[in-house]
PDB file of C-alpha atoms in Angstrom:
ATOM      1  CA  MET A 458     -22.760  21.932   4.120  1.00 67.00           C
ATOM      2  CA  GLY A 459     -24.635  25.715   5.187  1.00 73.00           C
ATOM      3  CA  TYR A 460     -24.244  26.903   0.926  1.00 80.00           C
ATOM      4  CA  ASP A 461     -24.974  25.018  -2.041  1.00 88.00           C
ATOM      5  CA  PRO A 462     -22.878  22.543  -4.303  1.00 90.00           C
ATOM      6  CA  THR A 463     -21.725  24.335  -7.756  1.00 90.00           C
ATOM      7  CA  PRO A 464     -23.008  22.858 -11.202  1.00 92.00           C
ATOM      8  CA  GLU A 465     -19.908  21.356 -11.000  1.00 91.00           C
ATOM      9  CA  GLN A 466     -20.626  19.961  -7.736  1.00 91.00           C
ATOM     10  CA  GLN A 467     -24.070  19.075  -8.467  1.00 92.00           C
ATOM     11  CA  ALA A 468     -22.655  16.601 -11.158  1.00 91.00           C
ATOM     12  CA  ALA A 469     -21.068  14.551  -9.428  1.00 90.00           C
ATOM     13  CA  ILE A 470     -23.505  14.192  -7.026  1.00 90.00           C
ATOM     14  CA  ASP A 471     -25.954  13.080  -9.488  1.00 90.00           C
ATOM     15  CA  ALA A 472     -23.974  10.536 -11.383  1.00 90.00           C
ATOM     16  CA  PHE A 473     -22.691   9.217  -7.957  1.00 88.00           C
ATOM     17  CA  CYS A 474     -26.185   8.770  -6.338  1.00 85.00           C
ATOM     18  CA  GLY A 475     -28.005   7.868  -9.274  1.00 76.00           C
ATOM     19  CA  ARG A 476     -25.987   5.440 -11.109  1.00 71.00           C
ATOM     20  CA  GLY A 477     -23.854   3.478  -8.385  1.00 70.00           C
ATOM     21  CA  GLU A 478     -21.479   2.966 -10.384  1.00 77.00           C
ATOM     22  CA  ASN A 479     -17.237   3.918  -9.752  1.00 86.00           C
ATOM     23  CA  LEU A 480     -16.764   7.763 -10.503  1.00 85.00           C
ATOM     24  CA  ALA A 481     -13.543   9.428 -10.846  1.00 86.00           C
ATOM     25  CA  VAL A 482     -14.017  13.658 -10.403  1.00 85.00           C
ATOM     26  CA  GLU A 483     -10.876  15.261 -11.795  1.00 84.00           C
ATOM     27  CA  ALA A 484     -10.038  18.778 -10.151  1.00 82.00           C
ATOM     28  CA  GLY A 485      -7.766  21.244  -9.512  1.00 81.00           C
ATOM     29  CA  ALA A 486      -6.600  22.597  -6.367  1.00 80.00           C
ATOM     30  CA  GLY A 487      -8.497  24.387  -4.204  1.00 81.00           C
ATOM     31  CA  THR A 488     -11.277  23.440  -6.314  1.00 82.00           C
ATOM     32  CA  GLY A 489     -13.512  21.653  -3.834  1.00 82.00           C
ATOM     33  CA  LYS A 490     -12.623  17.670  -3.859  1.00 83.00           C
ATOM     34  CA  THR A 491     -13.050  17.272  -0.199  1.00 84.00           C
ATOM     35  CA  SER A 492     -16.124  19.553  -0.143  1.00 87.00           C
ATOM     36  CA  THR A 493     -18.044  17.942  -2.607  1.00 90.00           C
ATOM     37  CA  LEU A 494     -16.834  14.231  -1.051  1.00 90.00           C
ATOM     38  CA  LYS A 495     -18.979  15.468   1.928  1.00 91.00           C
ATOM     39  CA  PHE A 496     -21.516  16.244  -0.520  1.00 91.00           C
ATOM     40  CA  LEU A 497     -21.903  13.254  -1.324  1.00 91.00           C
ATOM     41  CA  SER A 498     -21.334  11.735   1.831  1.00 92.00           C
ATOM     42  CA  ALA A 499     -24.939  13.935   2.825  1.00 91.00           C
ATOM     43  CA  GLN A 500     -27.025  12.836   0.175  1.00 88.00           C
ATOM     44  CA  VAL A 501     -26.239   9.181  -0.335  1.00 89.00           C
ATOM     45  CA  PRO A 502     -29.619   7.506  -0.446  1.00 87.00           C
ATOM     46  CA  ASP A 503     -30.804   4.627   1.919  1.00 87.00           C
ATOM     47  CA  ARG A 504     -30.441   1.511   0.821  1.00 86.00           C
ATOM     48  CA  ALA A 505     -33.184  -0.714  -0.941  1.00 85.00           C
ATOM     49  CA  ASP A 506     -34.811  -2.089   2.192  1.00 90.00           C
ATOM     50  CA  GLY A 507     -34.454   1.428   4.229  1.00 88.00           C
ATOM     51  CA  VAL A 508     -31.475   1.033   6.038  1.00 91.00           C
ATOM     52  CA  PRO A 509     -29.136   4.467   5.523  1.00 91.00           C
ATOM     53  CA  ARG A 510     -25.725   3.353   3.865  1.00 91.00           C
ATOM     54  CA  THR A 511     -22.162   3.520   5.448  1.00 94.00           C
ATOM     55  CA  GLY A 512     -18.692   4.414   3.956  1.00 94.00           C
ATOM     56  CA  ILE A 513     -15.206   4.936   4.107  1.00 94.00           C
ATOM     57  CA  TYR A 514     -13.310   8.333   3.039  1.00 92.00           C
ATOM     58  CA  MET A 515      -9.402   7.297   2.657  1.00 90.00           C
ATOM     59  CA  ALA A 516      -7.124  10.078   3.496  1.00 87.00           C
ATOM     60  CA  TYR A 517      -4.043  10.463   2.240  1.00 82.00           C
ATOM     61  CA  ASN A 518      -2.745  11.118   5.058  1.00 86.00           C
ATOM     62  CA  ALA A 519      -3.284  11.631   9.331  1.00 89.00           C
ATOM     63  CA  SER A 520      -3.492  15.637   9.211  1.00 90.00           C
ATOM     64  CA  ILE A 521      -6.101  14.916   6.791  1.00 86.00           C
ATOM     65  CA  ALA A 522      -7.821  12.196   8.074  1.00 89.00           C
ATOM     66  CA  LYS A 523      -8.108  13.776  11.755  1.00 91.00           C
ATOM     67  CA  GLU A 524      -9.913  17.072   9.752  1.00 89.00           C
ATOM     68  CA  ALA A 525     -12.116  15.013   7.707  1.00 89.00           C
ATOM     69  CA  ALA A 526     -13.084  13.309  10.497  1.00 90.00           C
ATOM     70  CA  ARG A 527     -14.730  16.291  12.540  1.00 90.00           C
ATOM     71  CA  ASP A 528     -16.686  17.600   9.282  1.00 89.00           C
ATOM     72  CA  PHE A 529     -17.672  14.728   8.107  1.00 91.00           C
ATOM     73  CA  PRO A 530     -21.549  13.264   8.168  1.00 91.00           C
ATOM     74  CA  ALA A 531     -21.628  10.098  10.694  1.00 92.00           C
ATOM     75  CA  ASN A 532     -22.601   8.093   7.983  1.00 94.00           C
ATOM     76  CA  THR A 533     -18.934   7.931   6.831  1.00 94.00           C
ATOM     77  CA  LEU A 534     -15.611   6.448   8.504  1.00 94.00           C
ATOM     78  CA  CYS A 535     -12.492   8.896   8.072  1.00 93.00           C
ATOM     79  CA  LYS A 536      -8.797   7.112   8.301  1.00 90.00           C
ATOM     80  CA  THR A 537      -6.322   6.688   6.207  1.00 89.00           C
ATOM     81  CA  GLY A 538      -5.317   3.844   3.652  1.00 84.00           C
ATOM     82  CA  HIS A 539      -3.187   2.356   6.733  1.00 85.00           C
ATOM     83  CA  ALA A 540      -4.928   3.072   9.000  1.00 87.00           C
ATOM     84  CA  HIS A 541      -7.678   0.521   7.229  1.00 83.00           C
ATOM     85  CA  THR A 542      -5.462  -2.180   7.091  1.00 84.00           C
ATOM     86  CA  MET A 543      -3.737  -2.169  10.480  1.00 86.00           C
ATOM     87  CA  GLY A 544      -7.001  -2.548  12.251  1.00 80.00           C
ATOM     88  CA  GLY A 545      -6.552  -6.433  12.257  1.00 78.00           C
ATOM     89  CA  MET A 546      -3.238  -6.659  12.582  1.00 88.00           C
ATOM     90  CA  GLU A 547      -2.117  -9.044  15.421  1.00 93.00           C
ATOM     91  CA  PRO A 548       0.519  -8.560  18.004  1.00 94.00           C
ATOM     92  CA  TRP A 549       3.329 -10.167  16.543  1.00 96.00           C
ATOM     93  CA  GLN A 550       3.248  -7.762  13.432  1.00 95.00           C
ATOM     94  CA  ARG A 551       2.381  -4.813  15.141  1.00 94.00           C
ATOM     95  CA  GLY A 552       5.367  -5.637  17.442  1.00 96.00           C
ATOM     96  CA  ARG A 553       7.695  -6.284  14.059  1.00 96.00           C
ATOM     97  CA  LEU A 554       6.298  -2.957  12.484  1.00 95.00           C
ATOM     98  CA  PHE A 555       6.714  -0.868  15.624  1.00 94.00           C
ATOM     99  CA  ASP A 556       9.143  -1.689  17.751  1.00 95.00           C
ATOM    100  CA  MET A 557      11.661  -3.612  15.986  1.00 95.00           C
ATOM    101  CA  PRO A 558      14.597  -1.354  15.441  1.00 95.00           C
ATOM    102  CA  ARG A 559      16.439  -0.375  12.376  1.00 94.00           C
ATOM    103  CA  GLN A 560      17.626  -3.006  10.364  1.00 96.00           C
ATOM    104  CA  THR A 561      21.088  -2.748   7.568  1.00 96.00           C
ATOM    105  CA  ALA A 562      21.820  -4.331   4.717  1.00 96.00           C
ATOM    106  CA  ARG A 563      24.536  -6.434   6.543  1.00 97.00           C
ATOM    107  CA  ASP A 564      21.777  -7.843   9.380  1.00 98.00           C
ATOM    108  CA  VAL A 565      19.334  -8.961   5.789  1.00 98.00           C
ATOM    109  CA  ALA A 566      21.917 -10.419   4.379  1.00 98.00           C
ATOM    110  CA  ILE A 567      22.492 -12.637   7.231  1.00 98.00           C
ATOM    111  CA  ILE A 568      18.761 -13.241   7.905  1.00 98.00           C
ATOM    112  CA  LEU A 569      18.289 -14.207   3.820  1.00 98.00           C
ATOM    113  CA  ARG A 570      21.937 -16.206   4.123  1.00 98.00           C
ATOM    114  CA  THR A 571      22.345 -13.851   1.274  1.00 98.00           C
ATOM    115  CA  GLN A 572      26.166 -14.556  -1.053  1.00 97.00           C
ATOM    116  CA  HIS A 573      27.679 -12.790  -3.290  1.00 96.00           C
ATOM    117  CA  ALA A 574      26.799 -13.960  -7.175  1.00 96.00           C
ATOM    118  CA  ALA A 575      28.236 -12.498 -10.580  1.00 95.00           C
ATOM    119  CA  ILE A 576      25.270 -11.043 -12.190  1.00 94.00           C
ATOM    120  CA  THR A 577      26.699 -10.461 -15.970  1.00 91.00           C
ATOM    121  CA  THR A 578      30.408 -11.029 -16.951  1.00 90.00           C
ATOM    122  CA  ASP A 579      30.926  -7.256 -16.182  1.00 89.00           C
ATOM    123  CA  VAL A 580      29.258  -6.833 -13.038  1.00 93.00           C
ATOM    124  CA  ARG A 581      28.768  -8.861  -9.504  1.00 95.00           C
ATOM    125  CA  TYR A 582      27.233  -7.968  -6.136  1.00 96.00           C
ATOM    126  CA  THR A 583      28.259  -9.045  -2.936  1.00 97.00           C
ATOM    127  CA  ASP A 584      25.577 -10.273  -0.385  1.00 97.00           C
ATOM    128  CA  ARG A 585      24.556  -7.174   1.024  1.00 97.00           C
ATOM    129  CA  GLN A 586      23.501  -5.763  -2.448  1.00 97.00           C
ATOM    130  CA  ILE A 587      21.912  -8.560  -3.424  1.00 97.00           C
ATOM    131  CA  ALA A 588      19.993  -8.476   0.288  1.00 98.00           C
ATOM    132  CA  SER A 589      19.369  -4.521  -0.052  1.00 97.00           C
ATOM    133  CA  VAL A 590      17.896  -5.389  -4.119  1.00 97.00           C
ATOM    134  CA  ALA A 591      15.946  -8.140  -2.727  1.00 98.00           C
ATOM    135  CA  MET A 592      14.133  -6.292   0.409  1.00 98.00           C
ATOM    136  CA  GLU A 593      13.492  -3.390  -2.228  1.00 98.00           C
ATOM    137  CA  THR A 594      11.812  -6.329  -4.644  1.00 98.00           C
ATOM    138  CA  VAL A 595       9.902  -6.812  -1.758  1.00 98.00           C
ATOM    139  CA  GLU A 596       8.722  -3.260  -0.942  1.00 97.00           C
ATOM    140  CA  ARG A 597       7.524  -2.819  -4.845  1.00 97.00           C
ATOM    141  CA  PHE A 598       5.619  -6.304  -4.417  1.00 98.00           C
ATOM    142  CA  ALA A 599       3.961  -4.684  -1.230  1.00 97.00           C
ATOM    143  CA  ARG A 600       2.994  -1.456  -3.324  1.00 93.00           C
ATOM    144  CA  SER A 601       1.359  -3.376  -6.017  1.00 94.00           C
ATOM    145  CA  GLY A 602      -1.560  -5.804  -6.773  1.00 92.00           C
ATOM    146  CA  ARG A 603       0.313  -8.918  -7.754  1.00 95.00           C
ATOM    147  CA  PRO A 604      -0.590 -11.848  -5.713  1.00 96.00           C
ATOM    148  CA  THR A 605       2.819 -13.638  -6.247  1.00 97.00           C
ATOM    149  CA  ILE A 606       6.629 -11.564  -6.389  1.00 98.00           C
ATOM    150  CA  THR A 607       7.575 -11.761 -10.148  1.00 97.00           C
ATOM    151  CA  GLY A 608      10.350 -10.788 -11.981  1.00 95.00           C
ATOM    152  CA  ARG A 609       8.112  -7.457 -12.320  1.00 95.00           C
ATOM    153  CA  ASP A 610       8.948  -6.688  -8.688  1.00 97.00           C
ATOM    154  CA  VAL A 611      12.538  -6.932  -9.341  1.00 96.00           C
ATOM    155  CA  PRO A 612      14.163  -2.939  -9.540  1.00 95.00           C
ATOM    156  CA  GLU A 613      16.238  -1.458 -12.288  1.00 92.00           C
ATOM    157  CA  ARG A 614      20.110  -1.129 -11.606  1.00 90.00           C
ATOM    158  CA  PRO A 615      23.060   0.642 -13.297  1.00 87.00           C
ATOM    159  CA  ARG A 616      24.199  -1.700 -15.932  1.00 82.00           C
ATOM    160  CA  LEU A 617      21.283  -4.402 -15.557  1.00 81.00           C
ATOM    161  CA  THR A 618      19.012  -2.179 -16.939  1.00 73.00           C
ATOM    162  CA  TYR A 619      17.089  -4.082 -19.902  1.00 73.00           C
ATOM    163  CA  GLY A 620      16.478  -7.741 -20.940  1.00 81.00           C
ATOM    164  CA  GLU A 621      18.842  -9.832 -20.195  1.00 88.00           C
ATOM    165  CA  ASP A 622      20.732  -8.474 -17.781  1.00 92.00           C
ATOM    166  CA  HIS A 623      18.009  -7.689 -15.643  1.00 93.00           C
ATOM    167  CA  ASP A 624      16.378 -11.167 -15.886  1.00 93.00           C
ATOM    168  CA  ALA A 625      19.868 -12.498 -14.897  1.00 95.00           C
ATOM    169  CA  LEU A 626      19.617 -10.008 -11.771  1.00 96.00           C
ATOM    170  CA  ALA A 627      15.943 -11.238 -11.352  1.00 96.00           C
ATOM    171  CA  ALA A 628      16.609 -15.173 -11.571  1.00 96.00           C
ATOM    172  CA  VAL A 629      19.436 -14.434  -8.718  1.00 97.00           C
ATOM    173  CA  VAL A 630      17.108 -12.178  -6.619  1.00 98.00           C
ATOM    174  CA  LEU A 631      14.013 -13.647  -6.812  1.00 98.00           C
ATOM    175  CA  PRO A 632      14.902 -16.469  -4.283  1.00 98.00           C
ATOM    176  CA  TYR A 633      16.092 -14.461  -2.017  1.00 98.00           C
ATOM    177  CA  ALA A 634      12.499 -12.146  -2.004  1.00 98.00           C
ATOM    178  CA  ARG A 635      10.535 -14.649  -1.678  1.00 98.00           C
ATOM    179  CA  ARG A 636      11.932 -16.019   1.088  1.00 98.00           C
ATOM    180  CA  ALA A 637      12.185 -12.660   2.751  1.00 98.00           C
ATOM    181  CA  TRP A 638       8.193 -12.799   2.317  1.00 98.00           C
ATOM    182  CA  GLU A 639       8.213 -15.752   3.396  1.00 98.00           C
ATOM    183  CA  ASP A 640      10.025 -14.522   6.617  1.00 98.00           C
ATOM    184  CA  ILE A 641       7.775 -11.695   6.654  1.00 98.00           C
ATOM    185  CA  LEU A 642       4.560 -13.514   7.121  1.00 97.00           C
ATOM    186  CA  CYS A 643       5.875 -15.808  10.280  1.00 97.00           C
ATOM    187  CA  GLU A 644       5.873 -15.084  13.328  1.00 96.00           C
ATOM    188  CA  ARG A 645       8.814 -16.624  14.206  1.00 96.00           C
ATOM    189  CA  GLY A 646      10.185 -14.624  11.428  1.00 97.00           C
ATOM    190  CA  ARG A 647      13.523 -12.248  11.765  1.00 98.00           C
ATOM    191  CA  LEU A 648      12.934  -8.763   9.460  1.00 98.00           C
ATOM    192  CA  LYS A 649      11.615  -6.200  10.708  1.00 98.00           C
ATOM    193  CA  TRP A 650       8.163  -5.415   8.928  1.00 97.00           C
ATOM    194  CA  GLN A 651       6.982  -1.922   6.554  1.00 95.00           C
ATOM    195  CA  PHE A 652       4.540   0.560   6.547  1.00 91.00           C
ATOM    196  CA  ASP A 653       3.229  -1.043   3.362  1.00 93.00           C
ATOM    197  CA  TYR A 654       3.040  -4.964   4.886  1.00 95.00           C
ATOM    198  CA  PRO A 655      -0.321  -4.656   6.450  1.00 94.00           C
ATOM    199  CA  ARG A 656      -2.105  -3.267   3.669  1.00 90.00           C
ATOM    200  CA  LYS A 657      -0.255  -6.158   1.619  1.00 95.00           C
ATOM    201  CA  THR A 658      -1.275  -8.476   3.856  1.00 94.00           C
ATOM    202  CA  PHE A 659      -4.985  -7.045   3.783  1.00 91.00           C
ATOM    203  CA  GLN A 660      -4.847  -7.201   0.170  1.00 92.00           C
ATOM    204  CA  LEU A 661      -3.810 -11.349  -0.277  1.00 94.00           C
ATOM    205  CA  ALA A 662      -6.383 -11.939   2.440  1.00 91.00           C
ATOM    206  CA  GLU A 663      -9.062 -10.644   0.622  1.00 89.00           C
ATOM    207  CA  ARG A 664     -10.160  -9.009   3.355  1.00 85.00           C
ATOM    208  CA  ALA A 665     -13.329  -6.277   2.338  1.00 84.00           C
ATOM    209  CA  LEU A 666     -13.477  -2.702   4.139  1.00 85.00           C
ATOM    210  CA  PRO A 667     -16.412  -2.039   6.019  1.00 85.00           C
ATOM    211  CA  GLY A 668     -19.223  -0.192   4.254  1.00 90.00           C
ATOM    212  CA  ASP A 669     -21.379   0.623   0.759  1.00 91.00           C
ATOM    213  CA  PHE A 670     -19.172   3.554  -0.513  1.00 92.00           C
ATOM    214  CA  LEU A 671     -15.527   4.572  -0.784  1.00 92.00           C
ATOM    215  CA  PHE A 672     -14.000   7.745  -1.246  1.00 91.00           C
ATOM    216  CA  VAL A 673     -10.438   8.064  -2.023  1.00 87.00           C
ATOM    217  CA  ASP A 674      -9.061  11.560  -1.736  1.00 80.00           C
ATOM    218  CA  GLU A 675      -5.793  12.647  -3.618  1.00 73.00           C
ATOM    219  CA  SER A 676      -6.073   9.316  -5.580  1.00 70.00           C
ATOM    220  CA  GLN A 677      -3.460  10.401  -7.542  1.00 67.00           C
ATOM    221  CA  ASP A 678      -0.667  10.391  -5.486  1.00 66.00           C
ATOM    222  CA  SER A 679      -2.029   6.917  -3.993  1.00 63.00           C
TER     223      SER A 679
END
């Protein structure tokens, strides 16, 4: 590293190398979070059989990942979270993520065959509104750790925020949101992929990231 760790960094090194447990380090801006992770990577002990350990540094954005790849020890693979989970994508998935044009609410409504509906006695949604809420439901699900789409994924809407009103919205939207997710997972589907979908399919397939340790920088933003 070219310099010695501070007492706080040394405490993090001792905890990481000595226990082999999950570790959270709280630090303010500019206090050496990334350099602390470099120390951990450089000093991680070998496995019991003498084989050196390898791991992952999961950066918040591409510029941080690129800079980290220049500075971290060779035992640490530095990429963004999306880059780690997009490695196993099929060609058709990449095509729907990168090559398909933007889809409007009208396009989605046609694909999902949504119909206008009365949510409550005072609130009616058009087919395009229902399509929009259904896709937002899918996006919230894709950012969650849940295995299936539920009412928790349906966003709150003005005049439909609490209790029975939100339940009524969920009852209308959930069938379309589940239909959308089926389309997303189907090679012959028509909905455009979003950048959270590769990570969600990675999770649902129970795939594992390689290596012995995982560093997550800026975890509060992730």
